[in-house]
Coordinates of C-alpha atoms in Angstrom, one line a residue:
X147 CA 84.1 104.0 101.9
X148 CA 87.3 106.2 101.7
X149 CA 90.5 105.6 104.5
X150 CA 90.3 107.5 107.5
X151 CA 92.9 109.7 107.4
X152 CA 93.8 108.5 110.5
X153 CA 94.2 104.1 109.6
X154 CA 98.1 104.9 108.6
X155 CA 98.8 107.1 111.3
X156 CA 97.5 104.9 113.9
X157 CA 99.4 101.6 112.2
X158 CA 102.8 103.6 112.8
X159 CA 102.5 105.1 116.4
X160 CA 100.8 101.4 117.3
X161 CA 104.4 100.0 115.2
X162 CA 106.3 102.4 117.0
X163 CA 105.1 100.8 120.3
X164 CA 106.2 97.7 119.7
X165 CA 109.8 98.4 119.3
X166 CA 110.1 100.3 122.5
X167 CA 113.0 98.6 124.6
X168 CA 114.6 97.5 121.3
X169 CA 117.4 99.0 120.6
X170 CA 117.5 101.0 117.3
X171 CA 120.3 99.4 116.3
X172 CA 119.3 95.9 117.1
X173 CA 116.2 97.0 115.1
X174 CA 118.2 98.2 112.1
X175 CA 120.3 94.9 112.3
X176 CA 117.5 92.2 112.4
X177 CA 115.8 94.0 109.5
X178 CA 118.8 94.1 107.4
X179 CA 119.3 90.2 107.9
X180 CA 115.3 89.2 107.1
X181 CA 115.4 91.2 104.0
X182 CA 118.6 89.2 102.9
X183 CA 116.6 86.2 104.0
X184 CA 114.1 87.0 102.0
X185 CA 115.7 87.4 98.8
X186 CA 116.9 83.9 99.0
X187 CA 114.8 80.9 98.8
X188 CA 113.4 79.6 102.0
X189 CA 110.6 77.0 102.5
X190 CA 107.4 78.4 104.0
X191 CA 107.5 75.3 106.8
X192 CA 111.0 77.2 107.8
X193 CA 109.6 80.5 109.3
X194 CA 112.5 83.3 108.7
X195 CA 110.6 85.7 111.5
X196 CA 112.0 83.8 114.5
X197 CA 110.8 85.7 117.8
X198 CA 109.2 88.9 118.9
X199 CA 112.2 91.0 118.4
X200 CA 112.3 89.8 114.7
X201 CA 108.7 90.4 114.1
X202 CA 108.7 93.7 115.8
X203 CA 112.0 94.9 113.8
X204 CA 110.4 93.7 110.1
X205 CA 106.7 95.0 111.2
X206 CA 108.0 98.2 111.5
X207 CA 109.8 98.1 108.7
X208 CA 107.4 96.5 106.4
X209 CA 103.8 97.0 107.4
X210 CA 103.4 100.9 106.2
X211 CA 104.8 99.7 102.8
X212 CA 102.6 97.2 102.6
X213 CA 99.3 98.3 104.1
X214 CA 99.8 101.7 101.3
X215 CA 100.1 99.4 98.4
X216 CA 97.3 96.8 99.7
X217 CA 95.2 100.0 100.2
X218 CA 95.9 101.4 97.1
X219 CA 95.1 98.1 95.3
X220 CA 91.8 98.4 97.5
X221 CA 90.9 101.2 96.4
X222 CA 91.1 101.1 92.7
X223 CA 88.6 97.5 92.8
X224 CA 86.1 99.6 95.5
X225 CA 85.9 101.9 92.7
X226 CA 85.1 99.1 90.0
X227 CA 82.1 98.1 92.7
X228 CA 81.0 100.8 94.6
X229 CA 77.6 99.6 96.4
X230 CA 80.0 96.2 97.4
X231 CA 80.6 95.7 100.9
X232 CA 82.9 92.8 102.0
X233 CA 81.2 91.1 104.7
X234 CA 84.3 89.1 105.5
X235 CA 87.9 88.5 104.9
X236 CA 90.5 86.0 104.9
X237 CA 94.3 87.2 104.8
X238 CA 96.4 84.7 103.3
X239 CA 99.7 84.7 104.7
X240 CA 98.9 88.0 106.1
X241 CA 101.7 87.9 108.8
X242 CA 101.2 90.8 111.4
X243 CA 98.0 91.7 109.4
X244 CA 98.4 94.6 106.9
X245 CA 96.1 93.4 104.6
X246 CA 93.5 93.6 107.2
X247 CA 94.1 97.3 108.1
X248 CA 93.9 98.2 104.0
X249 CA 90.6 96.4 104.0
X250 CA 89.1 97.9 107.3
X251 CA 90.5 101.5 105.8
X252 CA 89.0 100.9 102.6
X253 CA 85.2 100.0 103.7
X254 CA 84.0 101.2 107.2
X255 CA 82.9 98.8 109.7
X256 CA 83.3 95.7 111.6
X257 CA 83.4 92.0 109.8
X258 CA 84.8 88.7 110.4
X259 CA 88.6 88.2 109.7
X260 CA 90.5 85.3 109.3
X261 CA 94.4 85.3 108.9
X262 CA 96.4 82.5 107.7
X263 CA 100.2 82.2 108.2
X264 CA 102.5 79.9 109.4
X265 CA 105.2 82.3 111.6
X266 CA 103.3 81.8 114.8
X267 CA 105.7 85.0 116.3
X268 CA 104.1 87.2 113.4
X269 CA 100.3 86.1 114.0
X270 CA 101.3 87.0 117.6
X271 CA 102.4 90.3 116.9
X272 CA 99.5 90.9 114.1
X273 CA 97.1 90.0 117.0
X274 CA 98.3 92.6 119.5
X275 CA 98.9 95.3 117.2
X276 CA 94.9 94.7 115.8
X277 CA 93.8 95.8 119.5
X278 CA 94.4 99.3 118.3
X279 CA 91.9 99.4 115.5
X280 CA 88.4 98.8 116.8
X281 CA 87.1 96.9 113.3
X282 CA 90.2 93.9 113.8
X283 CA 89.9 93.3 117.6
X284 CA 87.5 90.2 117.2
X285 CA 90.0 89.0 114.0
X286 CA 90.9 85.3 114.1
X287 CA 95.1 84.4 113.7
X288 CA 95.3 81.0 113.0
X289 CA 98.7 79.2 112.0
X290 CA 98.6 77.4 108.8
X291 CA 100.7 76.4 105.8
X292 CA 100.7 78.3 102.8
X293 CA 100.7 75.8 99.9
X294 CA 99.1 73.1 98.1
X295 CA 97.5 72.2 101.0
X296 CA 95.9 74.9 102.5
X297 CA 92.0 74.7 102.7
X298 CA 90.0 78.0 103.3
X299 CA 86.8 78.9 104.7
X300 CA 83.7 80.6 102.3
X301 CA 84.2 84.4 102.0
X302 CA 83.7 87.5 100.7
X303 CA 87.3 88.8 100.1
X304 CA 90.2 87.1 100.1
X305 CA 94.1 89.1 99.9
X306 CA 97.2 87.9 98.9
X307 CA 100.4 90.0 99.6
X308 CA 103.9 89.8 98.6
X309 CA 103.3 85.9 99.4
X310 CA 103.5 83.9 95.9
X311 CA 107.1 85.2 95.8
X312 CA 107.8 83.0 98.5
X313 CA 105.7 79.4 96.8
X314 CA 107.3 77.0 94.3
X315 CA 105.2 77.6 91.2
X316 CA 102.8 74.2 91.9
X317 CA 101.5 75.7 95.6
X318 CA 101.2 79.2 94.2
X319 CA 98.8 77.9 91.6
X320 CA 96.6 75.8 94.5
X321 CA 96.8 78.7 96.5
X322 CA 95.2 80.8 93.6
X323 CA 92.5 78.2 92.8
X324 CA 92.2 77.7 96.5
X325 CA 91.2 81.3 96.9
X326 CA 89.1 81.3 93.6
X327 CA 86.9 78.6 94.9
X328 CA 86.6 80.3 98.0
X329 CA 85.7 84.0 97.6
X330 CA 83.8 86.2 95.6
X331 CA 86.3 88.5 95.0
X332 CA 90.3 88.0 95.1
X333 CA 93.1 91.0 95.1
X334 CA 96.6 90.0 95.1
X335 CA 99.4 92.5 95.4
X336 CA 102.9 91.1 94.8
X337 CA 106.1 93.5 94.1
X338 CA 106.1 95.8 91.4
X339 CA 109.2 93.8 89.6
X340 CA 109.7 92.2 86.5
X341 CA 108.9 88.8 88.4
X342 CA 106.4 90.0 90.5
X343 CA 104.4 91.5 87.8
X344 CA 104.9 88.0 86.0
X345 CA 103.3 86.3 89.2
X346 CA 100.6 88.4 89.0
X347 CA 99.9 87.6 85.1
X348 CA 100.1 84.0 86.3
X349 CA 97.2 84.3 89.2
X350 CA 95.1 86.7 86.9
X351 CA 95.1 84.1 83.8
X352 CA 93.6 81.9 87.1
X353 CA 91.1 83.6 88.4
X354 CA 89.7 84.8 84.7
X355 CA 89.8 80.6 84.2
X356 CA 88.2 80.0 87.4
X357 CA 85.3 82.3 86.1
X358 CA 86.0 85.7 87.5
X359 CA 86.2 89.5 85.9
X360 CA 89.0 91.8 86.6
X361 CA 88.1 94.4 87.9
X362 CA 91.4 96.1 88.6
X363 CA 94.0 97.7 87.6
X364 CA 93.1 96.3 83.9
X365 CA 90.2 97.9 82.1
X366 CA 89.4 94.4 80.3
X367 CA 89.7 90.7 81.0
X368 CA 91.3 89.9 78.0
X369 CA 95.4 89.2 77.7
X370 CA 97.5 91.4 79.1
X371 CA 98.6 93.6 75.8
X372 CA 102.5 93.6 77.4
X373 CA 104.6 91.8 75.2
X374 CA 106.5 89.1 77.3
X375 CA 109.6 90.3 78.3
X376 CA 109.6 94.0 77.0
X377 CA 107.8 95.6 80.2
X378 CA 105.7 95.0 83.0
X379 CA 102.8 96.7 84.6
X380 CA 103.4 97.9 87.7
X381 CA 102.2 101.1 90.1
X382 CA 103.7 103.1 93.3
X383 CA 102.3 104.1 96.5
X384 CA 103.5 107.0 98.5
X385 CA 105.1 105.6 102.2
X386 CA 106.2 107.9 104.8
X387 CA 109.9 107.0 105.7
X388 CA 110.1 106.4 109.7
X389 CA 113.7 107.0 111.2
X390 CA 114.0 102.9 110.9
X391 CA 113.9 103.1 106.9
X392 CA 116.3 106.0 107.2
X393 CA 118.8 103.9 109.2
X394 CA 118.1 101.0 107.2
X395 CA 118.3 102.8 103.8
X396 CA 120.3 105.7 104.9
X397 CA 119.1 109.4 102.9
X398 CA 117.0 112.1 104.3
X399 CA 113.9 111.7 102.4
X400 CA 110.2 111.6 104.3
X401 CA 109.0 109.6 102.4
X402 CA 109.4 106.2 99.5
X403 CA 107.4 105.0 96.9
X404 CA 106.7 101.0 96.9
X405 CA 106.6 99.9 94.2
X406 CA 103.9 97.2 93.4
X407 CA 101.6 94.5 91.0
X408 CA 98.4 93.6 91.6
X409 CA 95.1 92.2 90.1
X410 CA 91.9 92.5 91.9
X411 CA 89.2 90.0 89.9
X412 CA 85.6 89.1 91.4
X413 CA 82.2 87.1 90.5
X414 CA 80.3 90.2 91.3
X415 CA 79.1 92.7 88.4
X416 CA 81.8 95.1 88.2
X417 CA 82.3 98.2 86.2
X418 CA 86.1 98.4 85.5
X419 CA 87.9 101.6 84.2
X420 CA 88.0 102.8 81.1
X421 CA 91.7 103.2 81.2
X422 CA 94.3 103.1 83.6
X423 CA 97.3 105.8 83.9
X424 CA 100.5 103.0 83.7
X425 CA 103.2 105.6 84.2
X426 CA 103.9 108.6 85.7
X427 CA 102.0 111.7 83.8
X428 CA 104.5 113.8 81.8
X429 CA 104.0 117.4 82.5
X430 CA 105.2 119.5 79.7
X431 CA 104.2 123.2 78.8
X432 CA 100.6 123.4 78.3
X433 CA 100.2 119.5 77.7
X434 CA 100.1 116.4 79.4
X435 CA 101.4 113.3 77.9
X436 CA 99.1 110.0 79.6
X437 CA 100.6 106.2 78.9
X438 CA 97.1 104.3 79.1
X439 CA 95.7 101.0 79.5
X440 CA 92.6 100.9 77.6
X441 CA 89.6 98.6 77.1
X442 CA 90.3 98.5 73.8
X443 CA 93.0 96.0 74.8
X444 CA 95.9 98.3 74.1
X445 CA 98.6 100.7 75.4
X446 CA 98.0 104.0 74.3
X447 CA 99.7 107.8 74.6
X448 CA 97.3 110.2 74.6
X449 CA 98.0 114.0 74.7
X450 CA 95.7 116.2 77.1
X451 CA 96.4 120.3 75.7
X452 CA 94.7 123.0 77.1
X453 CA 92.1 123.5 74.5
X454 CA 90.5 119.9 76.4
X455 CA 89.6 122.4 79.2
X456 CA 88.7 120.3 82.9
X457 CA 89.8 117.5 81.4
X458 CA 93.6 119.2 80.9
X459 CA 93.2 120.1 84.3
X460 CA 92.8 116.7 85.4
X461 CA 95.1 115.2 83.8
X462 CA 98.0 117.5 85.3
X463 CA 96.1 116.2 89.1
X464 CA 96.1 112.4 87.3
X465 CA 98.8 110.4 89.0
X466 CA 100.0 107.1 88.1
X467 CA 97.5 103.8 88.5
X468 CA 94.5 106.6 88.6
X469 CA 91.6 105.8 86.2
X470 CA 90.9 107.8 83.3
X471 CA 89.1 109.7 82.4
X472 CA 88.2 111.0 85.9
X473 CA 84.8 109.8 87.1
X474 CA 82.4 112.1 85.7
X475 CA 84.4 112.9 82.8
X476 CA 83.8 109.7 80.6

């Protein structure tokens, strides 16, 4: 069930491809305008990915980011049902497809893939850069809107990425309750902001209406026990830096963490965690300080000191969205 160590690597070097004979610059250029594009408000009839050199320029960009958090997400509800395999998928929005390498990294084999979007240029792209990976080659691009009107096919799994930013608050409900009467199991990943962790509050009260369980990140299904306004829940997942984020973002650093939201909720029988790390461990001398999530329906600090023995130990390995305890250690 676990990534090969290889699904990233290959989604760069196959990224890197497609922006030989662009120049970097153009590259750097075209990524800088879609992201200003992006924080503005554009209809999803009104693709902002234009042509190739576009698509190219933000896949390479935005893919590894993407396919680390979706993965991430991925893992953490794999965990919550561990003899589940997806028999098939539907990408909503999925552009050039990273959703669909987290899922073929996160359960081995081949299945049937659908994925939805309306930027004919990026379904394109997502098509030819699935050739690479052996599990997507058969997968099925078909242009569609994203909105009130979008009808979807029975499935297994459906995933929603850093797409309800982009819907007017009516289509990102029917998109929700679209996908809730569609699939056994739903994971949506939106960014980890303020707004995009309220998004994600809004498809999770959904999908627990609709009659499913969370299985991930939260270790309950009741309310979230955030108060409105004072924080959000959000998690990071390590992305190595390629030299286009460098020219983009300028710095020297290998690597960035995206920041992300998500809730992963299914009909299946699913044993969620029985907390969740929600911040980054604090390592002090001979203690570790762990901000948790619990089932209890509460944020919690807890202390881990040496005299807790393994379980000291793995807190000081426990990193931020992990489960806890460890399995094994409940």
């Amino acid at each position: 069930m676990n990534a090969p160590a290889s699904a990233a690597d290959t989604l760069r070097s196959t990224l890197a491809g497609v922006l030989d004979g662009l120049p970097p610059r153009q590259a750097a250029s075209a990524v800088e305008r879609l992201i200003a594009n992006y924080r503005g408000d554009t209809p999803t009839n009104a693709p902002i990915l234009r042509d190739r050199a576009d698509v190219a320029a933000y896949a390479a960009y935005r893919m590894p980011a993407t396919f680390e958090a979706v993965r991430a997400a991925l893992e953490a509800f794999a965990d919550a049902v561990p003899e589940w395999v997806p028999g098939s998928h539907v990408d909503i929005g999925g552009g050039t497809g990273a959703a669909t390498w987290a899922v073929a990294a996160t359960w081995d084999g081949a299945r049937p893939v659908t994925v939805l979007d309306w930027a004919e240029p990026a379904l394109a792209l997502g098509r030819e850069i699935a050739g690479s990976h052996p599990a997507l080659r058969d997968a099925e691009w078909r242009r569609a809107r994203i909105g009130a009107a979008l009808e979807l096919p029975s499935t297994d799994l459906v995933t929603v990425s850093y797409v309800l930013n982009e819907l007017a608050e009516t289509d990102r409900a029917a998109l929700v309750d679209a996908a809730a009467a569609a699939a056994r199991s739903v994971v949506i990943v939106e960014a980890g902001t303020p707004a995009g962790y309220e998004r994600i509050i809004e498809a999770r009260d959904r999908l627990i209406a609709a009659g499913f369980r969370v299985a991930a990140p939260c270790p309950h299904s009741a309310p979230c026990p955030i108060v409105p306004g004072t924080d959000w829940c959000h998690f990071a997942a390590r992305v190595s830096r390629s030299s286009l984020h460098r020219q983009v973002k300028g710095g020297s650093l290998a690597y960035e963490d995206e920041k992300f939201s998500y809730v992963a909720a299914t009909r299946l029988p699913a044993e969620p965690a029985p907390a969740r790390v929600v911040r980054r461990p604090q390592i002090r001398k001979g203690q570790v300080l762990l901000d948790l999530c619990e089932a209890g329906e509460q944020l919690r600090r807890t202390t881990v000191t040496k005299r807790h023995g393994d379980l000291y130990k793995a807190a000081r390995d426990a990193e931020w969205g992990d489960a806890w305890p460890p399995l094994g250690d409940e």
